[in-house]
Tab-separated table of C-alpha atoms in Angstrom:
chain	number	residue	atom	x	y	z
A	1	UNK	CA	99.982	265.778	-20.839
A	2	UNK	CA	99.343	268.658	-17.556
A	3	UNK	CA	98.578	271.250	-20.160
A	4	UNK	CA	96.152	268.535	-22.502
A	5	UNK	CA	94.069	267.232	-19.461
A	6	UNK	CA	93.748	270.790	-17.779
A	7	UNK	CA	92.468	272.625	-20.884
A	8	UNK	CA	90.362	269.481	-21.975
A	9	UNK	CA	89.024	269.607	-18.440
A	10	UNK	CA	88.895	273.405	-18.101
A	11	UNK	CA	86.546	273.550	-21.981
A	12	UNK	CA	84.722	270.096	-21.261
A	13	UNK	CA	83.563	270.497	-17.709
A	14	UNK	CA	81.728	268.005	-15.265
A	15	UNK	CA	80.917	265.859	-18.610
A	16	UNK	CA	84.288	265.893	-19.358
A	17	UNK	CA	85.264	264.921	-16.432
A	18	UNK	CA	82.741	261.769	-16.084
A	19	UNK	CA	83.993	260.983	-19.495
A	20	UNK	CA	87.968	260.988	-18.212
A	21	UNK	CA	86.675	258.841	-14.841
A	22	UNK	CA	84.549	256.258	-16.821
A	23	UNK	CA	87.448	255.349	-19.569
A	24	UNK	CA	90.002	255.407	-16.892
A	25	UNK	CA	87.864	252.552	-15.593
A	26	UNK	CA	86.817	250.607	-18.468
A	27	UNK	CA	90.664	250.656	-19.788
A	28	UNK	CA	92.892	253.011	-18.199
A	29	UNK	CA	94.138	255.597	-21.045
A	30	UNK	CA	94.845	258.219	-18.402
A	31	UNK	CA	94.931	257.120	-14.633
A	32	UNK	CA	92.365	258.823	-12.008
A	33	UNK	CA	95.991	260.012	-10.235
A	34	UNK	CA	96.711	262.334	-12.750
A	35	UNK	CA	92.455	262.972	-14.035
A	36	UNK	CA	91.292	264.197	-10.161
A	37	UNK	CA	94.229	266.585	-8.957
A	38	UNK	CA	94.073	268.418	-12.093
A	39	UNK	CA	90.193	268.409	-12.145
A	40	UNK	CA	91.123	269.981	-8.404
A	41	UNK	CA	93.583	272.646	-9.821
A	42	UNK	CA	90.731	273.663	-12.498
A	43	UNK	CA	87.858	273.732	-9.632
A	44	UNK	CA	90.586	276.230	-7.347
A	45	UNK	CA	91.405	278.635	-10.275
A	46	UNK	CA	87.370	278.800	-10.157
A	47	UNK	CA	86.497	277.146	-13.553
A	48	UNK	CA	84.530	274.406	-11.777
A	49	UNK	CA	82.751	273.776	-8.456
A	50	UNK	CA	84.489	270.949	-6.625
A	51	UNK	CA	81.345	269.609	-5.367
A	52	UNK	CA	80.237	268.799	-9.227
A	53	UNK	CA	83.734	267.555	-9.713
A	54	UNK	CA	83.616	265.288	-6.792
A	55	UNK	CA	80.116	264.060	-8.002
A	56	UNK	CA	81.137	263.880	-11.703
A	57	UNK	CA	84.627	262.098	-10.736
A	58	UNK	CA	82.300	259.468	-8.680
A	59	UNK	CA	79.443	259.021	-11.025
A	60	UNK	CA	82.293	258.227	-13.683
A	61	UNK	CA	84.422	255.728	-11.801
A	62	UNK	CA	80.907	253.795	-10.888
A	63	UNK	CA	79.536	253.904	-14.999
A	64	UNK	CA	83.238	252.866	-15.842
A	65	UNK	CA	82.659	249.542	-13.234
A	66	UNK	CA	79.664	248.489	-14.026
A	67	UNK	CA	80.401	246.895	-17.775
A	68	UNK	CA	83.220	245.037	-15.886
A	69	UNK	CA	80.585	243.785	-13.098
A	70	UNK	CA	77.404	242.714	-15.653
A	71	UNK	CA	80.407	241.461	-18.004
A	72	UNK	CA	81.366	238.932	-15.537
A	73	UNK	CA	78.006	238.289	-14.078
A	74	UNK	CA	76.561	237.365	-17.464
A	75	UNK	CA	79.561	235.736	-19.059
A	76	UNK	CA	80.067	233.516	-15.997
A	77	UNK	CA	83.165	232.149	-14.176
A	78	UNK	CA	83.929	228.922	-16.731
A	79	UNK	CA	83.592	230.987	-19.600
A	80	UNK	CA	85.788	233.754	-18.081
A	81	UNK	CA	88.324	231.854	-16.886
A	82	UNK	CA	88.641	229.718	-20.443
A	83	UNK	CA	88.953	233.643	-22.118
A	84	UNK	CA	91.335	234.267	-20.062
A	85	UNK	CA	93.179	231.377	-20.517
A	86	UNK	CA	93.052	232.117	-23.721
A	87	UNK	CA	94.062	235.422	-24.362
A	88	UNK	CA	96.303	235.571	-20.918
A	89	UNK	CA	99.147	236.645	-23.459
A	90	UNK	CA	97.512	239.717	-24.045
A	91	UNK	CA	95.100	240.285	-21.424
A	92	UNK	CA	97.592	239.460	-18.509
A	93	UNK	CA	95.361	237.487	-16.692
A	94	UNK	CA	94.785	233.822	-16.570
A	95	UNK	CA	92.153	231.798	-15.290
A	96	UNK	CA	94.260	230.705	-11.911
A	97	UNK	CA	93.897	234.976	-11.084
A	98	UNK	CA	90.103	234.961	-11.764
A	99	UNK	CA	89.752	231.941	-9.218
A	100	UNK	CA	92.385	234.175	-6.379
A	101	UNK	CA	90.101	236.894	-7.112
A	102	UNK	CA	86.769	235.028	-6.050
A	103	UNK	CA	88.614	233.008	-2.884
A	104	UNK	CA	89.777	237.000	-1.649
A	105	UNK	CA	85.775	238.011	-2.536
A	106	UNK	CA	84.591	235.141	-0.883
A	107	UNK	CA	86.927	235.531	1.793
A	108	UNK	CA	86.403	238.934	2.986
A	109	UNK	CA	83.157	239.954	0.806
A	110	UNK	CA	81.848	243.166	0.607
A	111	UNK	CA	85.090	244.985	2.399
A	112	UNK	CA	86.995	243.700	-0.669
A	113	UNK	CA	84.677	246.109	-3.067
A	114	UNK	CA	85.026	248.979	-0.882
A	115	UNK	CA	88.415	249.292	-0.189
A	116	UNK	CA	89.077	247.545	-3.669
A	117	UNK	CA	88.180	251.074	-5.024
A	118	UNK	CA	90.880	252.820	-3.209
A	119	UNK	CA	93.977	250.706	-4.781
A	120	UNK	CA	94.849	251.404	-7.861
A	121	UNK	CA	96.467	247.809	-9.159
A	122	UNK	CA	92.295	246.650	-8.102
A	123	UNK	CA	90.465	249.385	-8.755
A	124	UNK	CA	88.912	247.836	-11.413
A	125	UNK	CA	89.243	244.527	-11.341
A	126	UNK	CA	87.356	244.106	-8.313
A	127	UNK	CA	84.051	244.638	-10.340
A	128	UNK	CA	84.882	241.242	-11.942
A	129	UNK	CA	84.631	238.856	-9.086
A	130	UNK	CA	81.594	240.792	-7.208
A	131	UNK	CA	80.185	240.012	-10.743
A	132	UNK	CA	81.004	236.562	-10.402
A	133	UNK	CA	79.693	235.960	-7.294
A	134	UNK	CA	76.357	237.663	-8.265
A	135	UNK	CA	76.833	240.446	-5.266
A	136	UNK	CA	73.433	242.158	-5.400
A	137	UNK	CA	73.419	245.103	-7.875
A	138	UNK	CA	72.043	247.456	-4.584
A	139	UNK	CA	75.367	246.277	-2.384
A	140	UNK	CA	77.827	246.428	-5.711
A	141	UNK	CA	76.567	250.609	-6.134
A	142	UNK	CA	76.496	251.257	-2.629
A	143	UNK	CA	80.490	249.825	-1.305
A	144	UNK	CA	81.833	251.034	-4.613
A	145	UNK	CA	80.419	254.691	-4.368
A	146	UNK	CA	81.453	255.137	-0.871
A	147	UNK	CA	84.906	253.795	-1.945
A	148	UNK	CA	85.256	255.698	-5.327
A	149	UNK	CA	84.116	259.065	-3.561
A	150	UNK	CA	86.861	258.595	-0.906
A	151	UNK	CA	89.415	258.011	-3.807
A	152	UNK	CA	88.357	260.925	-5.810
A	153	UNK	CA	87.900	263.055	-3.002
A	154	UNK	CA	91.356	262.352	-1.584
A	155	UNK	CA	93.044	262.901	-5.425
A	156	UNK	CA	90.394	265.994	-6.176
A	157	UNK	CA	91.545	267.529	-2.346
A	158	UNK	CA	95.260	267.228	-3.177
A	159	UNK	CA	94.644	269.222	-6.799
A	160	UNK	CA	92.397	272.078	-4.947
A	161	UNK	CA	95.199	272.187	-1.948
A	162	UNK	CA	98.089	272.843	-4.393
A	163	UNK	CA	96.778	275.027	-6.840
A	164	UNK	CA	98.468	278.026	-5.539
A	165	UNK	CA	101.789	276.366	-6.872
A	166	UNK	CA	100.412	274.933	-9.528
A	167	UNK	CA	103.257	276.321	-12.036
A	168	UNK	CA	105.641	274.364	-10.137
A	169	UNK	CA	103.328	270.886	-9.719
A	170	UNK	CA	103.186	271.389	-13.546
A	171	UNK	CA	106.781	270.975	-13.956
A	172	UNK	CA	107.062	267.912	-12.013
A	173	UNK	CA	103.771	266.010	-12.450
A	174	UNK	CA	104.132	265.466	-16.432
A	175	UNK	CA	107.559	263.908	-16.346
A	176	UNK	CA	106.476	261.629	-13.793
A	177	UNK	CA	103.175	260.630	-15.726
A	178	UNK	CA	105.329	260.140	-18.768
A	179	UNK	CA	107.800	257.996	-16.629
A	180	UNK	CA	105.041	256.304	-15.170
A	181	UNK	CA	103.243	255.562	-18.641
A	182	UNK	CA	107.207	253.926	-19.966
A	183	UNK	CA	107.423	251.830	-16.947
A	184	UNK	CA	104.148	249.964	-16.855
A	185	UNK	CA	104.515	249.432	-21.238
A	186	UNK	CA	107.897	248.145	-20.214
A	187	UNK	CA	106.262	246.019	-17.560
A	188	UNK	CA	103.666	245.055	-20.287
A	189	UNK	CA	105.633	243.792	-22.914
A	190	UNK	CA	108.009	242.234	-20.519
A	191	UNK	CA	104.737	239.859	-19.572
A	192	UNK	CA	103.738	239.353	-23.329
A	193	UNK	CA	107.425	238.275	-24.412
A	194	UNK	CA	107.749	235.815	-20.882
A	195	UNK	CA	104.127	234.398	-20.910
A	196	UNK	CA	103.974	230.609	-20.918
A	197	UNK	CA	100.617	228.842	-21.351
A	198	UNK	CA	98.781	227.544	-18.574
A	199	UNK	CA	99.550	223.660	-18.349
A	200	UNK	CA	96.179	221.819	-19.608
């Protein structure tokens, strides 16, 4: 997985890294904790300027949001929550969540957006109740940018910082993504085999 990201990175460029951010947001194939550091190892070597990556990792995270944000803004809360209900087998969310998610929105508003951004269990469900609660379109761009470019700066910085012994980082960071991956399928499948249905 080090070697496929790197070189897909290292041909691909900036789009390719927008590309990696925005999917990793819509539904996470490859996390942003193993997308940014090794878009920072390719910007050290020299391939790319880590000002465009830090640019193209943020524009990315924000286009991957925003179908989660108009998605719940159009579809509206009943509706969600009764599609949840639903499919909460499969989707891993229920209808009780959605309405925890609003009461924390509600609750602490616009600081749950920013800092939403920076947590990776949230990252990208936080789109869904600003959408929800109709948070202005100006406000939902502004606290998520400022909290996406502090994520992706922090993960791009850590890349660029250890490129020097990036052999070694290699040897370590694709065992752990793979262990990673096998733990959160485990986790998955666990919840899919234990769901019970919401009581009517």
């Amino acid at each position: 997985m080090f070697k496929f990201i790197t070189e897909f990175l290292q041909s691909s460029g900036y789009l390719g890294v927008f590309l990696l951010m925005a999917l990793e947001n819509i539904f996470p194939p490859i996390p942003s904790e193993l997308i940014m550091p090794f878009a920072g190892f390719v910007a050290a070597r020299g391939d790319l300027n880590v000002v465009g990556v830090l640019a193209a990792g943020t524009a990315g995270s924000i286009a991957g949001a925003l179908p989660w944000y108009y998605g719940a803004r159009v579809y509206g809360k009943e509706r969600l929550k009764k599609f949840a209900d639903r499919h909460a087998r499969w989707m891993t969310v229920t209808g009780e969540d959605i309405d925890k998610s609003i009461a924390a929105f509600d609750k602490h508003g616009r600081s749950v957006v920013l800092f939403g951004r920076l947590i990776p269990a949230i990252r990208t469900l936080i789109s869904v109740p600003a959408g929800l609660a109709c948070m202005s379109l100006g406000q939902f761009l502004l606290f998520s940018s400022i909290g996406s470019l502090a994520w992706t700066g922090v993960l791009t910085g850590a890349g660029y910082l250890l490129e020097s012994n990036y052999e070694q980082v290699a040897k370590y960071v694709d065992p752990v993504s793979k262990g990673i991956f096998g733990i959160l399928l485990a986790w998955y499948i666990y919840r899919v085999i234990t769901h019970r249905p919401a009581k009517a």
